[in-house]
Amino acid sequence: MDEIFKQQVYEVAKLIPKGRVSTYGAIAKAVGYPNHSRHVGKAMGGCPEDVPAHRVISSSGVLSVPEFQPKLEAEGLTIDNLRIKNFKKLFWDPLEEL
């Protein structure tokens, strides 16, 4: 995987505010690769510790990594059956927010 792509993904993910979430697809669009959400997921799988990977979820509002639930709950999010409550309200779109 291209190192520049990964770095761009990490930089966008670092901007997601505490208590909010974004999606793999939204980050892919933000870095100029609109149909590469799987690549974003793959990049997030090996991201540095300072990247809040727990704030990046699927476009359906479901956690792809169940182990991230405690981190999100610690930030004030409510999760039921791995689904973020009020997902649309908590969604952070980098194309609108940056």
JSON list of C-alpha atoms in Angstrom, two decimals:
[
{"chain": "A", "resi": 1, "resn": "MET", "atom": "CA", "xyz": [0.00, 0.00, 0.00]},
{"chain": "A", "resi": 2, "resn": "ASP", "atom": "CA", "xyz": [1.22, 3.47, -0.85]},
{"chain": "A", "resi": 3, "resn": "GLU", "atom": "CA", "xyz": [2.84, 5.17, 2.14]},
{"chain": "A", "resi": 4, "resn": "ILE", "atom": "CA", "xyz": [1.56, 8.63, 1.12]},
{"chain": "A", "resi": 5, "resn": "PHE", "atom": "CA", "xyz": [-2.02, 7.31, 1.02]},
{"chain": "A", "resi": 6, "resn": "LYS", "atom": "CA", "xyz": [-1.64, 5.84, 4.51]},
{"chain": "A", "resi": 7, "resn": "GLN", "atom": "CA", "xyz": [-0.20, 9.07, 5.90]},
{"chain": "A", "resi": 8, "resn": "GLN", "atom": "CA", "xyz": [-3.08, 11.07, 4.41]},
{"chain": "A", "resi": 9, "resn": "VAL", "atom": "CA", "xyz": [-5.59, 8.65, 5.94]},
{"chain": "A", "resi": 10, "resn": "TYR", "atom": "CA", "xyz": [-3.90, 8.96, 9.34]},
{"chain": "A", "resi": 11, "resn": "GLU", "atom": "CA", "xyz": [-3.85, 12.76, 9.18]},
{"chain": "A", "resi": 12, "resn": "VAL", "atom": "CA", "xyz": [-7.58, 12.93, 8.44]},
{"chain": "A", "resi": 13, "resn": "ALA", "atom": "CA", "xyz": [-8.39, 10.38, 11.16]},
{"chain": "A", "resi": 14, "resn": "LYS", "atom": "CA", "xyz": [-6.43, 12.44, 13.70]},
{"chain": "A", "resi": 15, "resn": "LEU", "atom": "CA", "xyz": [-8.80, 15.34, 13.03]},
{"chain": "A", "resi": 16, "resn": "ILE", "atom": "CA", "xyz": [-11.95, 13.45, 14.08]},
{"chain": "A", "resi": 17, "resn": "PRO", "atom": "CA", "xyz": [-13.11, 15.16, 17.28]},
{"chain": "A", "resi": 18, "resn": "LYS", "atom": "CA", "xyz": [-13.50, 13.21, 20.50]},
{"chain": "A", "resi": 19, "resn": "GLY", "atom": "CA", "xyz": [-17.07, 11.95, 20.80]},
{"chain": "A", "resi": 20, "resn": "ARG", "atom": "CA", "xyz": [-17.62, 11.88, 17.01]},
{"chain": "A", "resi": 21, "resn": "VAL", "atom": "CA", "xyz": [-17.10, 9.21, 14.36]},
{"chain": "A", "resi": 22, "resn": "SER", "atom": "CA", "xyz": [-16.32, 9.09, 10.66]},
{"chain": "A", "resi": 23, "resn": "THR", "atom": "CA", "xyz": [-16.42, 6.29, 8.11]},
{"chain": "A", "resi": 24, "resn": "TYR", "atom": "CA", "xyz": [-13.89, 4.49, 5.99]},
{"chain": "A", "resi": 25, "resn": "GLY", "atom": "CA", "xyz": [-15.66, 5.81, 2.89]},
{"chain": "A", "resi": 26, "resn": "ALA", "atom": "CA", "xyz": [-15.74, 9.42, 4.04]},
{"chain": "A", "resi": 27, "resn": "ILE", "atom": "CA", "xyz": [-12.02, 9.34, 4.74]},
{"chain": "A", "resi": 28, "resn": "ALA", "atom": "CA", "xyz": [-11.35, 7.71, 1.35]},
{"chain": "A", "resi": 29, "resn": "LYS", "atom": "CA", "xyz": [-13.26, 10.55, -0.37]},
{"chain": "A", "resi": 30, "resn": "ALA", "atom": "CA", "xyz": [-11.42, 13.16, 1.68]},
{"chain": "A", "resi": 31, "resn": "VAL", "atom": "CA", "xyz": [-8.01, 11.91, 0.52]},
{"chain": "A", "resi": 32, "resn": "GLY", "atom": "CA", "xyz": [-9.12, 11.75, -3.11]},
{"chain": "A", "resi": 33, "resn": "TYR", "atom": "CA", "xyz": [-9.89, 8.03, -3.51]},
{"chain": "A", "resi": 34, "resn": "PRO", "atom": "CA", "xyz": [-13.69, 7.84, -3.28]},
{"chain": "A", "resi": 35, "resn": "ASN", "atom": "CA", "xyz": [-14.06, 4.10, -3.88]},
{"chain": "A", "resi": 36, "resn": "HIS", "atom": "CA", "xyz": [-11.24, 2.94, -1.65]},
{"chain": "A", "resi": 37, "resn": "SER", "atom": "CA", "xyz": [-12.90, 2.51, 1.73]},
{"chain": "A", "resi": 38, "resn": "ARG", "atom": "CA", "xyz": [-11.43, -0.99, 2.07]},
{"chain": "A", "resi": 39, "resn": "HIS", "atom": "CA", "xyz": [-7.96, 0.45, 1.59]},
{"chain": "A", "resi": 40, "resn": "VAL", "atom": "CA", "xyz": [-8.68, 2.92, 4.39]},
{"chain": "A", "resi": 41, "resn": "GLY", "atom": "CA", "xyz": [-9.73, 0.02, 6.60]},
{"chain": "A", "resi": 42, "resn": "LYS", "atom": "CA", "xyz": [-6.56, -1.83, 5.77]},
{"chain": "A", "resi": 43, "resn": "ALA", "atom": "CA", "xyz": [-4.45, 1.26, 6.53]},
{"chain": "A", "resi": 44, "resn": "MET", "atom": "CA", "xyz": [-6.24, 1.75, 9.85]},
{"chain": "A", "resi": 45, "resn": "GLY", "atom": "CA", "xyz": [-5.45, -1.84, 10.79]},
{"chain": "A", "resi": 46, "resn": "GLY", "atom": "CA", "xyz": [-1.79, -0.98, 11.16]},
{"chain": "A", "resi": 47, "resn": "CYS", "atom": "CA", "xyz": [-1.98, 2.63, 12.21]},
{"chain": "A", "resi": 48, "resn": "PRO", "atom": "CA", "xyz": [0.23, 4.31, 14.82]},
{"chain": "A", "resi": 49, "resn": "GLU", "atom": "CA", "xyz": [-1.07, 4.63, 18.38]},
{"chain": "A", "resi": 50, "resn": "ASP", "atom": "CA", "xyz": [-1.68, 8.38, 18.04]},
{"chain": "A", "resi": 51, "resn": "VAL", "atom": "CA", "xyz": [-4.32, 7.75, 15.33]},
{"chain": "A", "resi": 52, "resn": "PRO", "atom": "CA", "xyz": [-7.81, 7.32, 16.83]},
{"chain": "A", "resi": 53, "resn": "ALA", "atom": "CA", "xyz": [-8.75, 4.24, 14.78]},
{"chain": "A", "resi": 54, "resn": "HIS", "atom": "CA", "xyz": [-11.69, 3.60, 17.11]},
{"chain": "A", "resi": 55, "resn": "ARG", "atom": "CA", "xyz": [-13.44, 6.67, 15.66]},
{"chain": "A", "resi": 56, "resn": "VAL", "atom": "CA", "xyz": [-13.53, 5.21, 12.14]},
{"chain": "A", "resi": 57, "resn": "ILE", "atom": "CA", "xyz": [-16.47, 2.89, 11.54]},
{"chain": "A", "resi": 58, "resn": "SER", "atom": "CA", "xyz": [-18.54, 1.41, 8.72]},
{"chain": "A", "resi": 59, "resn": "SER", "atom": "CA", "xyz": [-20.97, 3.57, 6.76]},
{"chain": "A", "resi": 60, "resn": "SER", "atom": "CA", "xyz": [-23.89, 1.76, 8.38]},
{"chain": "A", "resi": 61, "resn": "GLY", "atom": "CA", "xyz": [-22.86, 3.02, 11.82]},
{"chain": "A", "resi": 62, "resn": "VAL", "atom": "CA", "xyz": [-21.67, -0.39, 12.98]},
{"chain": "A", "resi": 63, "resn": "LEU", "atom": "CA", "xyz": [-18.33, -0.99, 14.65]},
{"chain": "A", "resi": 64, "resn": "SER", "atom": "CA", "xyz": [-16.02, -3.07, 12.46]},
{"chain": "A", "resi": 65, "resn": "VAL", "atom": "CA", "xyz": [-13.80, -3.75, 15.46]},
{"chain": "A", "resi": 66, "resn": "PRO", "atom": "CA", "xyz": [-15.85, -4.70, 18.54]},
{"chain": "A", "resi": 67, "resn": "GLU", "atom": "CA", "xyz": [-12.81, -4.10, 20.79]},
{"chain": "A", "resi": 68, "resn": "PHE", "atom": "CA", "xyz": [-13.20, -0.35, 20.11]},
{"chain": "A", "resi": 69, "resn": "GLN", "atom": "CA", "xyz": [-16.53, -0.16, 21.95]},
{"chain": "A", "resi": 70, "resn": "PRO", "atom": "CA", "xyz": [-15.06, 0.68, 25.39]},
{"chain": "A", "resi": 71, "resn": "LYS", "atom": "CA", "xyz": [-12.97, 3.53, 23.93]},
{"chain": "A", "resi": 72, "resn": "LEU", "atom": "CA", "xyz": [-16.00, 5.03, 22.20]},
{"chain": "A", "resi": 73, "resn": "GLU", "atom": "CA", "xyz": [-18.17, 4.65, 25.29]},
{"chain": "A", "resi": 74, "resn": "ALA", "atom": "CA", "xyz": [-15.46, 6.40, 27.32]},
{"chain": "A", "resi": 75, "resn": "GLU", "atom": "CA", "xyz": [-15.87, 9.33, 24.90]},
{"chain": "A", "resi": 76, "resn": "GLY", "atom": "CA", "xyz": [-19.60, 9.47, 25.63]},
{"chain": "A", "resi": 77, "resn": "LEU", "atom": "CA", "xyz": [-21.02, 7.48, 22.71]},
{"chain": "A", "resi": 78, "resn": "THR", "atom": "CA", "xyz": [-23.82, 5.00, 23.26]},
{"chain": "A", "resi": 79, "resn": "ILE", "atom": "CA", "xyz": [-23.47, 1.69, 21.44]},
{"chain": "A", "resi": 80, "resn": "ASP", "atom": "CA", "xyz": [-26.14, -0.97, 21.18]},
{"chain": "A", "resi": 81, "resn": "ASN", "atom": "CA", "xyz": [-25.36, -4.31, 19.52]},
{"chain": "A", "resi": 82, "resn": "LEU", "atom": "CA", "xyz": [-22.20, -2.76, 17.98]},
{"chain": "A", "resi": 83, "resn": "ARG", "atom": "CA", "xyz": [-24.28, 0.05, 16.41]},
{"chain": "A", "resi": 84, "resn": "ILE", "atom": "CA", "xyz": [-23.63, 3.71, 17.26]},
{"chain": "A", "resi": 85, "resn": "LYS", "atom": "CA", "xyz": [-26.74, 5.40, 18.64]},
{"chain": "A", "resi": 86, "resn": "ASN", "atom": "CA", "xyz": [-27.47, 8.71, 16.87]},
{"chain": "A", "resi": 87, "resn": "PHE", "atom": "CA", "xyz": [-24.89, 7.85, 14.20]},
{"chain": "A", "resi": 88, "resn": "LYS", "atom": "CA", "xyz": [-26.09, 10.51, 11.74]},
{"chain": "A", "resi": 89, "resn": "LYS", "atom": "CA", "xyz": [-25.86, 13.20, 14.41]},
{"chain": "A", "resi": 90, "resn": "LEU", "atom": "CA", "xyz": [-22.38, 12.09, 15.52]},
{"chain": "A", "resi": 91, "resn": "PHE", "atom": "CA", "xyz": [-21.02, 11.56, 12.01]},
{"chain": "A", "resi": 92, "resn": "TRP", "atom": "CA", "xyz": [-18.03, 13.78, 11.18]},
{"chain": "A", "resi": 93, "resn": "ASP", "atom": "CA", "xyz": [-17.68, 14.35, 7.43]},
{"chain": "A", "resi": 94, "resn": "PRO", "atom": "CA", "xyz": [-14.15, 15.56, 6.62]},
{"chain": "A", "resi": 95, "resn": "LEU", "atom": "CA", "xyz": [-15.31, 17.11, 3.34]},
{"chain": "A", "resi": 96, "resn": "GLU", "atom": "CA", "xyz": [-17.77, 19.35, 5.22]},
{"chain": "A", "resi": 97, "resn": "GLU", "atom": "CA", "xyz": [-15.83, 19.91, 8.42]},
{"chain": "A", "resi": 98, "resn": "LEU", "atom": "CA", "xyz": [-12.40, 20.75, 7.01]}
]
